[in-house]
XYZ file of C-alpha atoms in Angstrom:
681
model
C -12.427 54.820 54.904
C -14.660 52.175 53.440
C -12.954 50.116 50.855
C -13.639 51.023 47.286
C -15.104 48.551 44.876
C -13.879 48.877 41.355
C -12.224 47.252 38.394
C -8.525 46.594 38.457
C -6.121 45.001 36.009
C -3.543 42.566 37.239
C -0.575 41.109 35.396
C -0.423 37.309 35.763
C 2.553 36.020 37.650
C 4.406 32.776 37.436
C 4.985 30.539 40.407
C 8.206 32.409 41.086
C 6.309 35.665 41.486
C 7.646 37.250 38.295
C 5.382 38.903 35.834
C 4.674 36.685 32.839
C 3.343 37.807 29.496
C 1.382 35.838 26.938
C 3.126 33.060 25.109
C 1.586 34.318 21.898
C 1.447 38.013 21.109
C -1.213 37.489 18.501
C -3.532 35.740 20.940
C -3.309 38.641 23.448
C -4.496 41.306 20.996
C -8.124 40.394 21.315
C -8.628 40.922 25.078
C -6.409 44.036 25.155
C -8.327 45.649 22.308
C -11.567 44.759 24.011
C -10.376 46.477 27.190
C -9.333 49.589 25.263
C -12.754 49.760 23.683
C -14.354 49.504 27.111
C -12.306 52.420 28.395
C -12.905 54.625 25.347
C -16.498 53.786 24.718
C -17.735 53.303 28.286
C -19.352 56.765 28.527
C -21.093 56.255 25.237
C -22.317 52.802 26.192
C -23.742 53.969 29.505
C -25.397 56.961 27.854
C -27.041 54.898 25.182
C -28.139 52.296 27.722
C -29.477 48.863 27.374
C -32.464 49.872 25.306
C -30.268 51.024 22.449
C -28.833 47.579 21.845
C -31.996 45.709 22.732
C -33.993 47.648 20.159
C -32.172 45.966 17.337
C -28.812 44.262 17.765
C -28.088 44.226 14.046
C -29.469 47.665 13.034
C -28.216 50.772 14.868
C -30.316 53.006 12.669
C -33.466 51.756 14.422
C -32.527 53.434 17.722
C -35.052 56.117 18.700
C -33.714 59.669 18.520
C -34.544 60.440 22.132
C -31.943 57.851 23.198
C -29.122 59.402 21.202
C -27.248 61.750 23.503
C -24.825 63.329 21.126
C -24.041 63.088 17.481
C -20.433 62.090 18.262
C -21.484 59.240 20.483
C -23.837 58.034 17.816
C -21.106 58.244 15.118
C -18.609 56.395 17.334
C -21.082 53.604 17.893
C -21.636 53.316 14.142
C -17.880 53.012 13.575
C -17.596 50.446 16.348
C -19.543 47.909 14.299
C -17.173 48.168 11.319
C -14.069 47.628 13.477
C -15.078 44.566 15.495
C -17.017 41.386 14.850
C -20.471 40.891 16.276
C -19.196 38.425 18.918
C -17.061 41.190 20.529
C -19.956 43.614 20.525
C -22.152 40.956 22.120
C -19.711 40.572 25.005
C -19.223 44.324 25.484
C -22.886 45.245 25.435
C -23.900 42.220 27.502
C -21.514 43.339 30.217
C -23.585 46.490 30.725
C -26.495 44.323 31.809
C -24.531 42.955 34.739
C -24.767 44.668 38.098
C -21.430 43.165 38.971
C -18.048 43.996 37.457
C -16.859 42.950 34.007
C -14.109 40.293 33.898
C -11.797 40.054 30.929
C -10.942 36.608 32.179
C -13.757 35.688 29.763
C -11.171 35.886 27.029
C -8.548 33.714 28.703
C -9.940 30.404 27.541
C -9.802 28.788 24.134
C -6.085 29.525 23.625
C -6.395 33.286 24.309
C -3.794 35.204 26.190
C -3.757 34.922 29.986
C -1.511 37.948 30.394
C -4.225 40.391 31.473
C -7.424 39.970 33.396
C -9.908 42.209 35.255
C -10.770 41.094 38.731
C -13.005 42.395 41.522
C -10.886 43.840 44.315
C -11.416 45.490 47.669
C -8.980 48.367 47.906
C -8.278 50.719 50.816
C -6.556 54.096 51.226
C -3.597 52.269 52.679
C -2.588 50.563 49.457
C -3.466 50.623 45.791
C -1.417 47.533 44.825
C -3.423 45.076 42.781
C -4.048 41.680 44.258
C -2.886 38.668 42.307
C -5.846 36.386 41.820
C -5.304 32.734 42.666
C -5.303 30.598 39.516
C -7.399 27.931 41.198
C -11.060 28.838 40.923
C -13.207 28.716 44.055
C -16.121 26.308 43.952
C -19.390 27.924 42.908
C -22.635 27.696 44.860
C -26.199 27.615 43.677
C -27.000 31.058 45.133
C -24.171 32.705 43.166
C -21.852 33.064 46.213
C -18.453 31.435 46.527
C -17.096 29.985 49.756
C -15.070 33.140 50.472
C -18.137 35.356 50.263
C -17.360 37.002 46.966
C -20.071 37.439 44.378
C -19.849 35.138 41.374
C -22.309 35.457 38.529
C -23.509 32.215 37.022
C -25.082 31.922 33.538
C -24.977 35.637 32.953
C -25.441 36.981 29.395
C -21.733 37.679 29.307
C -20.915 34.083 30.014
C -23.430 32.899 27.453
C -21.922 35.159 24.804
C -18.464 33.999 25.823
C -19.381 30.349 25.440
C -20.834 31.016 22.006
C -17.688 32.852 20.962
C -15.451 30.044 22.255
C -17.538 27.424 20.447
C -17.393 29.290 17.158
C -13.645 29.802 17.412
C -13.112 26.125 18.250
C -15.240 24.969 15.304
C -13.477 27.353 12.953
C -10.066 26.153 14.109
C -11.071 22.492 13.766
C -12.330 23.144 10.222
C -9.016 24.772 9.318
C -7.044 21.821 10.663
C -9.214 19.321 8.817
C -8.802 21.307 5.609
C -5.017 21.329 6.010
C -4.964 17.530 6.336
C -7.367 16.781 3.465
C -4.802 17.261 0.725
C -2.165 15.141 2.455
C -4.640 12.324 3.181
C -5.852 12.404 -0.430
C -2.278 12.052 -1.655
C -1.679 9.084 0.642
C -4.880 7.386 -0.478
C -4.010 7.885 -4.139
C -0.523 6.531 -3.523
C -1.987 3.463 -1.802
C -4.320 2.858 -4.753
C -1.468 3.193 -7.239
C 0.655 0.749 -5.238
C -2.183 -1.775 -5.187
C -2.494 -1.510 -8.983
C 1.128 -2.568 -9.328
C 0.372 -6.007 -7.861
C 0.493 -8.738 -10.511
C -3.072 -9.333 -11.687
C -2.553 -12.005 -14.335
C -4.458 -14.493 -12.192
C -7.789 -13.744 -13.859
C -6.686 -13.470 -17.459
C -4.586 -10.413 -18.143
C -6.943 -8.164 -16.224
C -7.421 -7.190 -12.629
C -10.436 -8.266 -10.594
C -9.913 -5.133 -8.523
C -11.247 -2.889 -11.256
C -13.536 -0.038 -10.332
C -16.683 -1.526 -11.831
C -16.565 -4.584 -9.570
C -16.356 -2.627 -6.369
C -19.767 -2.900 -4.773
C -20.162 -0.039 -2.312
C -22.343 -0.673 0.687
C -25.248 1.764 0.757
C -26.563 0.749 4.186
C -25.957 3.636 6.578
C -26.100 1.676 9.857
C -23.452 -0.816 8.767
C -21.239 2.012 7.525
C -21.699 3.882 10.823
C -20.672 0.837 12.867
C -17.597 0.324 10.719
C -16.620 3.989 11.074
C -17.101 3.784 14.835
C -14.887 0.710 15.002
C -12.157 2.524 13.084
C -12.225 5.494 15.452
C -12.352 3.152 18.455
C -9.147 1.515 17.246
C -7.531 4.943 16.886
C -8.471 6.071 20.401
C -7.563 2.632 21.758
C -4.011 3.130 20.562
C -3.829 6.693 21.890
C -5.316 5.704 25.270
C -2.699 3.001 25.663
C 0.049 5.432 24.693
C -1.149 8.028 27.235
C -1.701 5.397 29.925
C -5.464 6.006 30.181
C -6.104 2.467 31.348
C -9.721 2.891 32.417
C -10.685 4.465 29.098
C -8.620 1.849 27.277
C -10.582 -0.976 28.920
C -13.904 0.683 28.135
C -12.985 1.237 24.497
C -11.790 -2.336 24.176
C -15.027 -3.701 25.614
C -17.216 -1.573 23.355
C -15.136 -2.488 20.321
C -15.560 -6.202 20.966
C -19.300 -5.778 21.437
C -19.607 -3.747 18.230
C -17.632 -6.272 16.192
C -19.758 -9.088 17.565
C -22.962 -7.216 16.688
C -21.675 -6.331 13.211
C -20.390 -9.806 12.402
C -20.425 -10.499 8.655
C -23.342 -8.178 7.968
C -23.228 -6.379 4.631
C -26.599 -4.631 4.882
C -28.749 -3.116 7.600
C -31.203 -5.987 7.243
C -28.493 -8.432 8.384
C -27.884 -6.621 11.667
C -29.084 -7.889 15.022
C -31.696 -5.905 16.950
C -29.075 -4.986 19.527
C -27.005 -3.137 16.914
C -28.581 0.262 17.680
C -27.847 -0.114 21.388
C -24.238 -0.959 20.564
C -24.022 2.103 18.331
C -25.328 4.332 21.135
C -22.941 2.844 23.708
C -20.019 3.154 21.332
C -20.962 6.755 20.556
C -20.887 7.653 24.245
C -17.456 6.162 24.852
C -16.094 7.745 21.657
C -17.397 11.125 22.829
C -15.611 10.625 26.136
C -12.438 9.583 24.350
C -12.586 12.622 22.117
C -12.801 14.965 25.086
C -9.833 13.340 26.801
C -7.604 12.255 23.933
C -8.389 14.223 20.797
C -5.328 15.680 19.134
C -5.741 16.413 15.427
C -2.144 15.672 14.495
C -2.017 12.481 16.551
C -5.372 11.172 15.273
C -4.515 11.884 11.638
C -1.200 10.100 12.115
C -2.928 7.014 13.530
C -5.435 6.972 10.659
C -2.619 7.325 8.150
C -0.799 4.394 9.720
C -3.979 2.304 9.599
C -4.429 3.154 5.913
C -0.900 2.071 5.088
C -1.291 -1.154 7.077
C -4.565 -1.931 5.314
C -2.893 -1.302 1.966
C -0.134 -3.777 2.800
C -2.727 -6.382 3.823
C -4.610 -5.902 0.560
C -1.430 -6.383 -1.440
C -0.605 -9.532 0.515
C -4.105 -10.975 0.058
C -4.046 -10.203 -3.656
C -0.779 -12.069 -4.041
C -2.186 -15.059 -2.200
C -5.359 -14.886 -4.291
C -3.222 -14.801 -7.427
C -1.319 -17.889 -6.342
C -4.425 -19.875 -5.396
C -6.258 -18.916 -8.582
C -3.284 -19.947 -10.708
C -3.152 -23.225 -8.843
C -6.878 -23.836 -9.371
C -6.652 -22.869 -13.047
C -3.890 -25.332 -13.876
C -5.382 -28.185 -11.872
C -7.590 -30.726 -13.628
C -10.778 -31.330 -11.618
C -11.200 -34.861 -10.288
C -14.372 -35.392 -12.301
C -12.731 -34.549 -15.631
C -9.683 -36.686 -14.797
C -12.018 -39.561 -13.896
C -13.913 -39.111 -17.175
C -10.721 -39.199 -19.219
C -9.412 -42.333 -17.482
C -12.678 -44.281 -17.821
C -13.037 -43.356 -21.478
C -9.414 -44.279 -22.192
C -9.782 -47.721 -20.614
C -12.964 -48.458 -22.544
C -11.476 -47.207 -25.815
C -8.534 -49.596 -25.724
C -10.910 -52.426 -24.858
C -12.644 -51.863 -28.190
C -11.610 -53.985 -31.161
C -9.611 -51.948 -33.748
C -12.392 -52.032 -36.355
C -14.756 -50.174 -34.003
C -12.348 -47.310 -33.326
C -12.913 -45.566 -36.665
C -15.177 -42.603 -37.524
C -17.291 -42.327 -40.622
C -16.971 -39.564 -43.233
C -13.222 -39.750 -43.673
C -13.685 -38.692 -47.324
C -14.703 -35.212 -46.135
C -11.524 -34.493 -44.186
C -9.658 -32.896 -47.103
C -12.584 -31.527 -49.116
C -12.165 -27.701 -49.255
C -15.877 -27.232 -50.032
C -16.761 -28.169 -46.433
C -16.524 -25.928 -43.364
C -13.423 -27.067 -41.485
C -12.671 -26.413 -37.796
C -9.378 -26.876 -35.959
C -9.627 -27.677 -32.248
C -6.525 -28.487 -30.173
C -7.369 -29.662 -26.647
C -6.526 -32.133 -23.893
C -9.888 -31.574 -22.118
C -12.561 -34.070 -23.237
C -15.469 -32.249 -21.587
C -14.464 -28.842 -22.972
C -13.994 -30.208 -26.487
C -17.416 -31.866 -26.342
C -19.061 -28.504 -25.558
C -17.339 -26.788 -28.501
C -18.459 -29.476 -30.955
C -21.942 -29.836 -29.477
C -22.652 -26.091 -29.421
C -21.372 -25.639 -32.989
C -23.505 -28.456 -34.397
C -26.593 -27.417 -32.401
C -26.526 -23.928 -33.934
C -25.420 -24.933 -37.464
C -27.942 -24.609 -40.277
C -26.521 -27.645 -42.094
C -24.423 -29.830 -39.739
C -23.557 -32.264 -42.540
C -21.236 -29.641 -44.106
C -19.104 -29.232 -40.974
C -15.845 -31.081 -40.328
C -14.049 -31.045 -36.969
C -10.302 -31.696 -36.789
C -9.378 -32.481 -33.182
C -5.771 -32.793 -32.054
C -4.923 -33.928 -28.533
C -1.963 -35.457 -26.698
C -1.113 -39.113 -26.218
C -2.590 -39.215 -22.708
C -6.060 -38.090 -23.838
C -6.117 -39.566 -27.340
C -8.143 -42.659 -26.351
C -10.596 -40.668 -24.222
C -11.256 -38.113 -26.979
C -11.913 -40.866 -29.523
C -14.143 -42.849 -27.197
C -16.312 -39.877 -26.288
C -17.116 -38.971 -29.894
C -17.584 -42.626 -30.858
C -20.246 -42.808 -28.135
C -21.611 -39.325 -28.903
C -21.201 -38.672 -32.645
C -21.910 -35.030 -33.682
C -24.972 -35.826 -35.770
C -24.281 -35.611 -39.491
C -21.037 -33.712 -39.001
C -17.644 -35.290 -39.585
C -15.070 -35.622 -36.828
C -11.462 -36.764 -36.772
C -9.108 -37.102 -33.793
C -5.296 -37.040 -34.070
C -2.374 -37.429 -31.675
C 0.103 -34.548 -31.732
C 2.893 -36.927 -30.700
C 2.479 -38.781 -34.007
C 3.388 -35.714 -36.107
C 6.872 -36.837 -37.082
C 7.690 -33.553 -38.807
C 7.160 -31.686 -35.507
C 10.617 -32.138 -33.980
C 13.247 -30.011 -32.256
C 15.324 -29.581 -35.415
C 12.357 -27.919 -37.156
C 10.423 -26.323 -34.328
C 12.241 -23.661 -32.224
C 9.815 -24.053 -29.308
C 10.545 -27.764 -28.960
C 14.255 -27.095 -29.115
C 13.953 -24.419 -26.422
C 11.769 -26.596 -24.205
C 14.407 -29.309 -24.282
C 17.170 -26.932 -23.203
C 18.472 -26.851 -19.643
C 18.073 -23.061 -19.435
C 14.372 -23.282 -20.285
C 13.794 -25.985 -17.687
C 15.647 -23.841 -15.183
C 13.487 -20.839 -16.079
C 10.181 -22.666 -15.856
C 10.812 -24.935 -12.897
C 13.448 -23.439 -10.630
C 14.941 -20.018 -11.085
C 13.431 -17.720 -8.529
C 9.877 -18.875 -9.057
C 8.582 -20.001 -5.648
C 5.522 -22.196 -5.612
C 4.343 -21.867 -2.053
C 1.397 -19.987 -0.636
C 3.656 -18.072 1.734
C 5.483 -16.544 -1.206
C 2.150 -15.177 -2.384
C 3.553 -14.698 -5.894
C 1.872 -15.289 -9.205
C 4.913 -17.087 -10.585
C 2.995 -20.343 -10.677
C 1.812 -19.211 -14.106
C 5.282 -20.002 -15.413
C 4.577 -23.636 -14.630
C 1.182 -23.809 -16.312
C 1.260 -26.832 -18.650
C -0.323 -24.908 -21.514
C 2.849 -22.820 -21.932
C 4.919 -25.989 -22.334
C 2.491 -28.024 -24.443
C 2.886 -28.217 -28.209
C -0.900 -28.211 -28.443
C -0.680 -24.534 -27.584
C 1.914 -23.800 -30.276
C 0.388 -26.002 -32.978
C -1.703 -23.055 -34.219
C 1.400 -21.751 -36.019
C 1.593 -24.933 -38.139
C -1.921 -25.135 -39.612
C -0.806 -25.521 -43.271
C 1.535 -28.336 -42.214
C -1.235 -30.121 -40.317
C -3.884 -29.580 -43.042
C -2.011 -29.215 -46.348
C -5.081 -29.792 -48.573
C -7.327 -27.114 -47.044
C -7.781 -23.501 -48.222
C -9.482 -22.004 -45.157
C -9.931 -23.201 -41.609
C -11.656 -21.799 -38.531
C -9.530 -22.120 -35.416
C -11.433 -22.518 -32.110
C -10.147 -22.607 -28.538
C -11.619 -25.243 -26.213
C -12.916 -22.590 -23.757
C -15.479 -21.116 -26.161
C -19.199 -21.707 -26.729
C -20.794 -21.286 -30.151
C -24.233 -19.639 -30.082
C -24.927 -19.001 -33.780
C -24.243 -20.504 -37.186
C -20.629 -19.739 -38.146
C -20.709 -20.511 -41.854
C -20.819 -16.782 -42.655
C -17.151 -16.505 -41.622
C -16.037 -18.433 -44.701
C -17.680 -15.737 -46.855
C -15.829 -12.836 -45.157
C -13.446 -11.072 -47.527
C -10.110 -10.916 -45.704
C -8.772 -8.472 -48.333
C -5.568 -10.374 -48.850
C -4.897 -10.778 -45.135
C -4.105 -14.122 -43.520
C -5.936 -13.862 -40.207
C -9.481 -12.725 -39.506
C -9.929 -11.846 -35.831
C -11.818 -9.553 -33.470
C -9.718 -6.655 -32.179
C -9.525 -6.268 -28.398
C -7.850 -2.913 -27.805
C -9.635 -0.243 -25.833
C -8.612 3.252 -24.809
C -5.252 2.213 -23.343
C -5.085 -1.552 -22.928
C -4.563 -4.558 -25.199
C -2.206 -2.700 -27.439
C 1.156 -4.034 -28.500
C 3.104 -2.293 -25.742
C 1.227 -4.424 -23.168
C 2.615 -7.646 -24.605
C 6.001 -6.869 -26.133
C 9.246 -5.469 -24.758
C 9.636 -2.169 -26.591
C 12.926 -1.453 -24.842
C 14.386 -4.050 -27.179
C 15.554 -2.441 -30.460
C 14.202 -5.309 -32.589
C 10.713 -4.706 -31.220
C 10.946 -0.898 -31.320
C 12.072 -0.869 -34.978
C 9.441 -3.250 -36.328
C 6.218 -2.582 -34.396
C 3.964 0.266 -33.350
C 3.440 0.229 -29.568
C -0.097 1.589 -30.078
C -1.077 -1.036 -32.633
C -4.318 -2.782 -31.734
C -4.217 -6.310 -30.339
C -6.612 -9.051 -31.373
C -7.923 -12.253 -29.839
C -7.045 -15.877 -30.343
C -10.003 -18.199 -29.768
C -12.010 -17.787 -32.966
C -9.874 -17.027 -36.006
C -10.529 -17.635 -39.690
C -7.231 -18.369 -41.466
C -6.624 -18.199 -45.213
C -4.139 -21.035 -45.625
C -3.321 -20.124 -49.237
C -2.181 -16.649 -48.218
C -0.447 -18.219 -45.200
C 1.763 -20.275 -47.491
C 2.451 -17.353 -49.836
C 3.612 -15.107 -47.028
C 5.463 -17.897 -45.198
C 3.757 -17.173 -41.879
C 5.356 -20.178 -40.184
C 8.817 -18.914 -41.252
C 8.084 -15.485 -39.746
C 7.025 -17.170 -36.512
C 10.238 -19.242 -36.457
C 12.347 -16.092 -36.900
C 10.819 -14.330 -33.899
C 10.764 -17.480 -31.776
C 14.495 -18.025 -32.381
C 15.211 -14.416 -31.372
C 13.282 -14.904 -28.142
C 15.281 -17.842 -26.847
C 16.371 -15.751 -23.855
C 12.821 -14.347 -23.435
C 13.947 -10.783 -24.165
C 11.102 -10.000 -26.591
C 8.159 -11.451 -24.631
C 7.717 -13.693 -21.612
C 5.014 -16.301 -22.058
C 2.216 -17.626 -24.228
C 1.327 -17.652 -27.902
C -0.501 -14.321 -28.224
C 2.651 -12.107 -28.273
C 4.337 -14.131 -31.065
C 0.961 -14.252 -32.823
C 0.694 -10.452 -32.743
C 4.187 -10.200 -34.204
C 3.743 -12.935 -36.811
C 0.436 -11.613 -38.137
C 1.396 -7.920 -37.795
C -0.186 -6.106 -40.741
C -1.783 -9.349 -41.885
C -4.904 -9.378 -39.671
C -8.340 -8.358 -40.891
C -10.644 -7.056 -38.099
C -13.940 -8.918 -37.778
C -17.161 -7.460 -36.432
C -17.119 -7.640 -32.639
C -20.419 -9.501 -32.541
C -18.650 -12.578 -33.882
C -16.557 -13.009 -30.761
C -17.185 -11.679 -27.226
C -14.422 -12.211 -24.673
C -13.981 -11.884 -20.925
C -16.291 -14.507 -19.434
C -13.329 -16.069 -17.624
C -12.179 -12.942 -15.801
C -14.531 -9.986 -16.241
C -17.718 -9.951 -14.112
C -19.147 -6.919 -15.915
C -19.478 -8.124 -19.513
C -22.680 -6.665 -20.890
C -25.437 -9.291 -20.990
C -26.830 -7.994 -24.298
C -23.406 -8.413 -25.939
C -23.215 -12.004 -24.713
C -26.699 -12.860 -25.966
C -26.059 -11.389 -29.424
C -22.568 -12.905 -29.868
C -21.864 -15.755 -32.243
C -19.089 -17.046 -29.956
C -18.516 -16.353 -26.262
C -15.039 -16.926 -24.881
C -14.114 -17.866 -21.309
C -10.599 -16.501 -21.663
C -8.962 -16.051 -18.299
C -8.520 -18.437 -15.411
C -12.144 -18.846 -14.350
C -13.013 -21.579 -16.822
C -16.620 -22.796 -16.769
C -15.635 -26.351 -15.779
C -13.765 -25.143 -12.677
C -15.198 -24.359 -9.262
C -13.813 -20.821 -9.486
C -15.977 -20.084 -12.546
C -18.345 -17.136 -12.323
C -21.838 -18.471 -11.691
C -23.523 -15.765 -13.772
C -21.814 -17.043 -16.945
C -21.722 -20.790 -16.315
C -25.172 -21.510 -17.831
C -24.029 -20.496 -21.330
C -21.572 -23.386 -21.187
C -23.357 -25.970 -19.029
C -26.451 -26.176 -21.250
C -24.332 -28.008 -23.822
C -23.035 -30.578 -21.300
C -24.823 -33.952 -21.142
C -24.936 -34.259 -17.372
C -27.251 -37.263 -17.591
C -24.622 -39.238 -19.500
C -23.577 -42.423 -17.603
C -19.879 -41.526 -17.741
C -20.525 -38.082 -16.253
C -22.767 -39.482 -13.539
C -20.205 -42.149 -12.608
C -17.519 -39.457 -12.307
C -19.869 -37.241 -10.258
C -19.877 -34.453 -12.794
C -23.020 -32.433 -12.278
C -24.251 -28.918 -12.900
């Protein structure tokens, strides 16, 4: 008899000839259920015909009544839609359009079970055993015939529906995998950010230059795209090498080099070369090829995670090196200022003694004048403080400046103000080394600085001073922490015993308004008038003092607000009544082993004047010009005093250009001494 043509189901066999079932029972449910539906619903489908589905694929109610054979068939078809998704119905109904047989091999791909398939067979009366289809597909021909003569349907509606179904399933699975990794990646990124915050940031004042507001995001899409492509190219480069895909590895490497060369140092799309778009297209093609051959979600996410961690380590290393270099620059005296000091010193000691004196000495102890205390070893910085104060004073003749410097700069400081007297104001320069009462038996700091343990702490013990160490420990060796000029602020009544009030100024400030109003401020019985600096969580006492020490914990509130040195009005009468210097000595003696605070004069100042500080209006004193690039311009313009606290002093090369003009306009750059020392704006 002629062989019958029909549909047969074969169980896939392994190479050994044994029957093999699906590796995943859940993945085999879909094709089996589809087959069951075909068997049960086949009569109904053939009765309803193609027109039923073509009339409206999404609305069965629109089928004309003359096409409905029976009420049961119609009801079954209605129920069919509620049981299975539209993709399954598409495949089932599309199969009725084919003149050839239906193959459930459509459902094998995209991780579906390969246990069952429907194949076209030629059977005879002699045997009804199913043939096992060869796993290797025969090559297809343009006319729809394979080399063995069998009919193969190309681009049939079934195949189109199958491809759509596979694509949707693949996209859905990819979205699920991405979603699963999002939370883990977010945790890793947050951990990396937290670790980077732990890096010592004292280089630019006591603040970090890596704050959020100074991160300038690049808004240029082409540059961002090239950077993203380069990142993915590095990922696939690593995977290609691991999987020994040498040809793809070489292609990725070539495209990556070309892309980096085209990107260069560009920060905006306008900086890119014309060839950038061609490089993007070429890189996109090779990345697409790499994705097809190498993409593995778990492997790619692992590579990206490793790159993130490596980048985090590099950032931490660079920040440490930046800290070291900034500390080094901050403590180094520029050549021009050193030259100025040396030239002035030589010329001062060449003067006859009678020409070394200032006029107005009778005003130095008159409490009716406005007295300023300025302790500095920087001639240029001191000149700006005096010049800016006098320029903005309503009556310069009522102002008296008390300058104290060290022995090395004493001649230079005198010579500068002899050559450039501050108008009608009075000025007096003293040498701190000539204060005989300031000795180690009276002053705890001097006694501690002379001790072997202090020298060991500052100059040796575990404080490397090399770039390779990348540490910020160079700050321990900053001369200002060892100079008595820095600690002299705690001895104002001893230095000026005849005065009632004095305004203390740091040498890194610029005066922009008349300051005489500060002498009229009612301090309400307090000793110190200062601008508070605490914000939501920083610049409070717990940031400066060791609250694990019981002496600190018992006597101070960790949330107490800090205040700023740099412009302080001191009531010297109240100072003497409350024995402020004695309080300072007590805490300084207790800190001989540095268990209460580490460095500087602000922590002991906060402790000494605790409960004795009157807050001034913030417009008197604006800080941050030496470390913070986002100080509001309107606050600077309206401030009476602007302070370059931090390491980026205006006379250094590392100063922020946007703030330098506030300082430089009070420097006499056309002065012969400055020109000879090559000091220019």
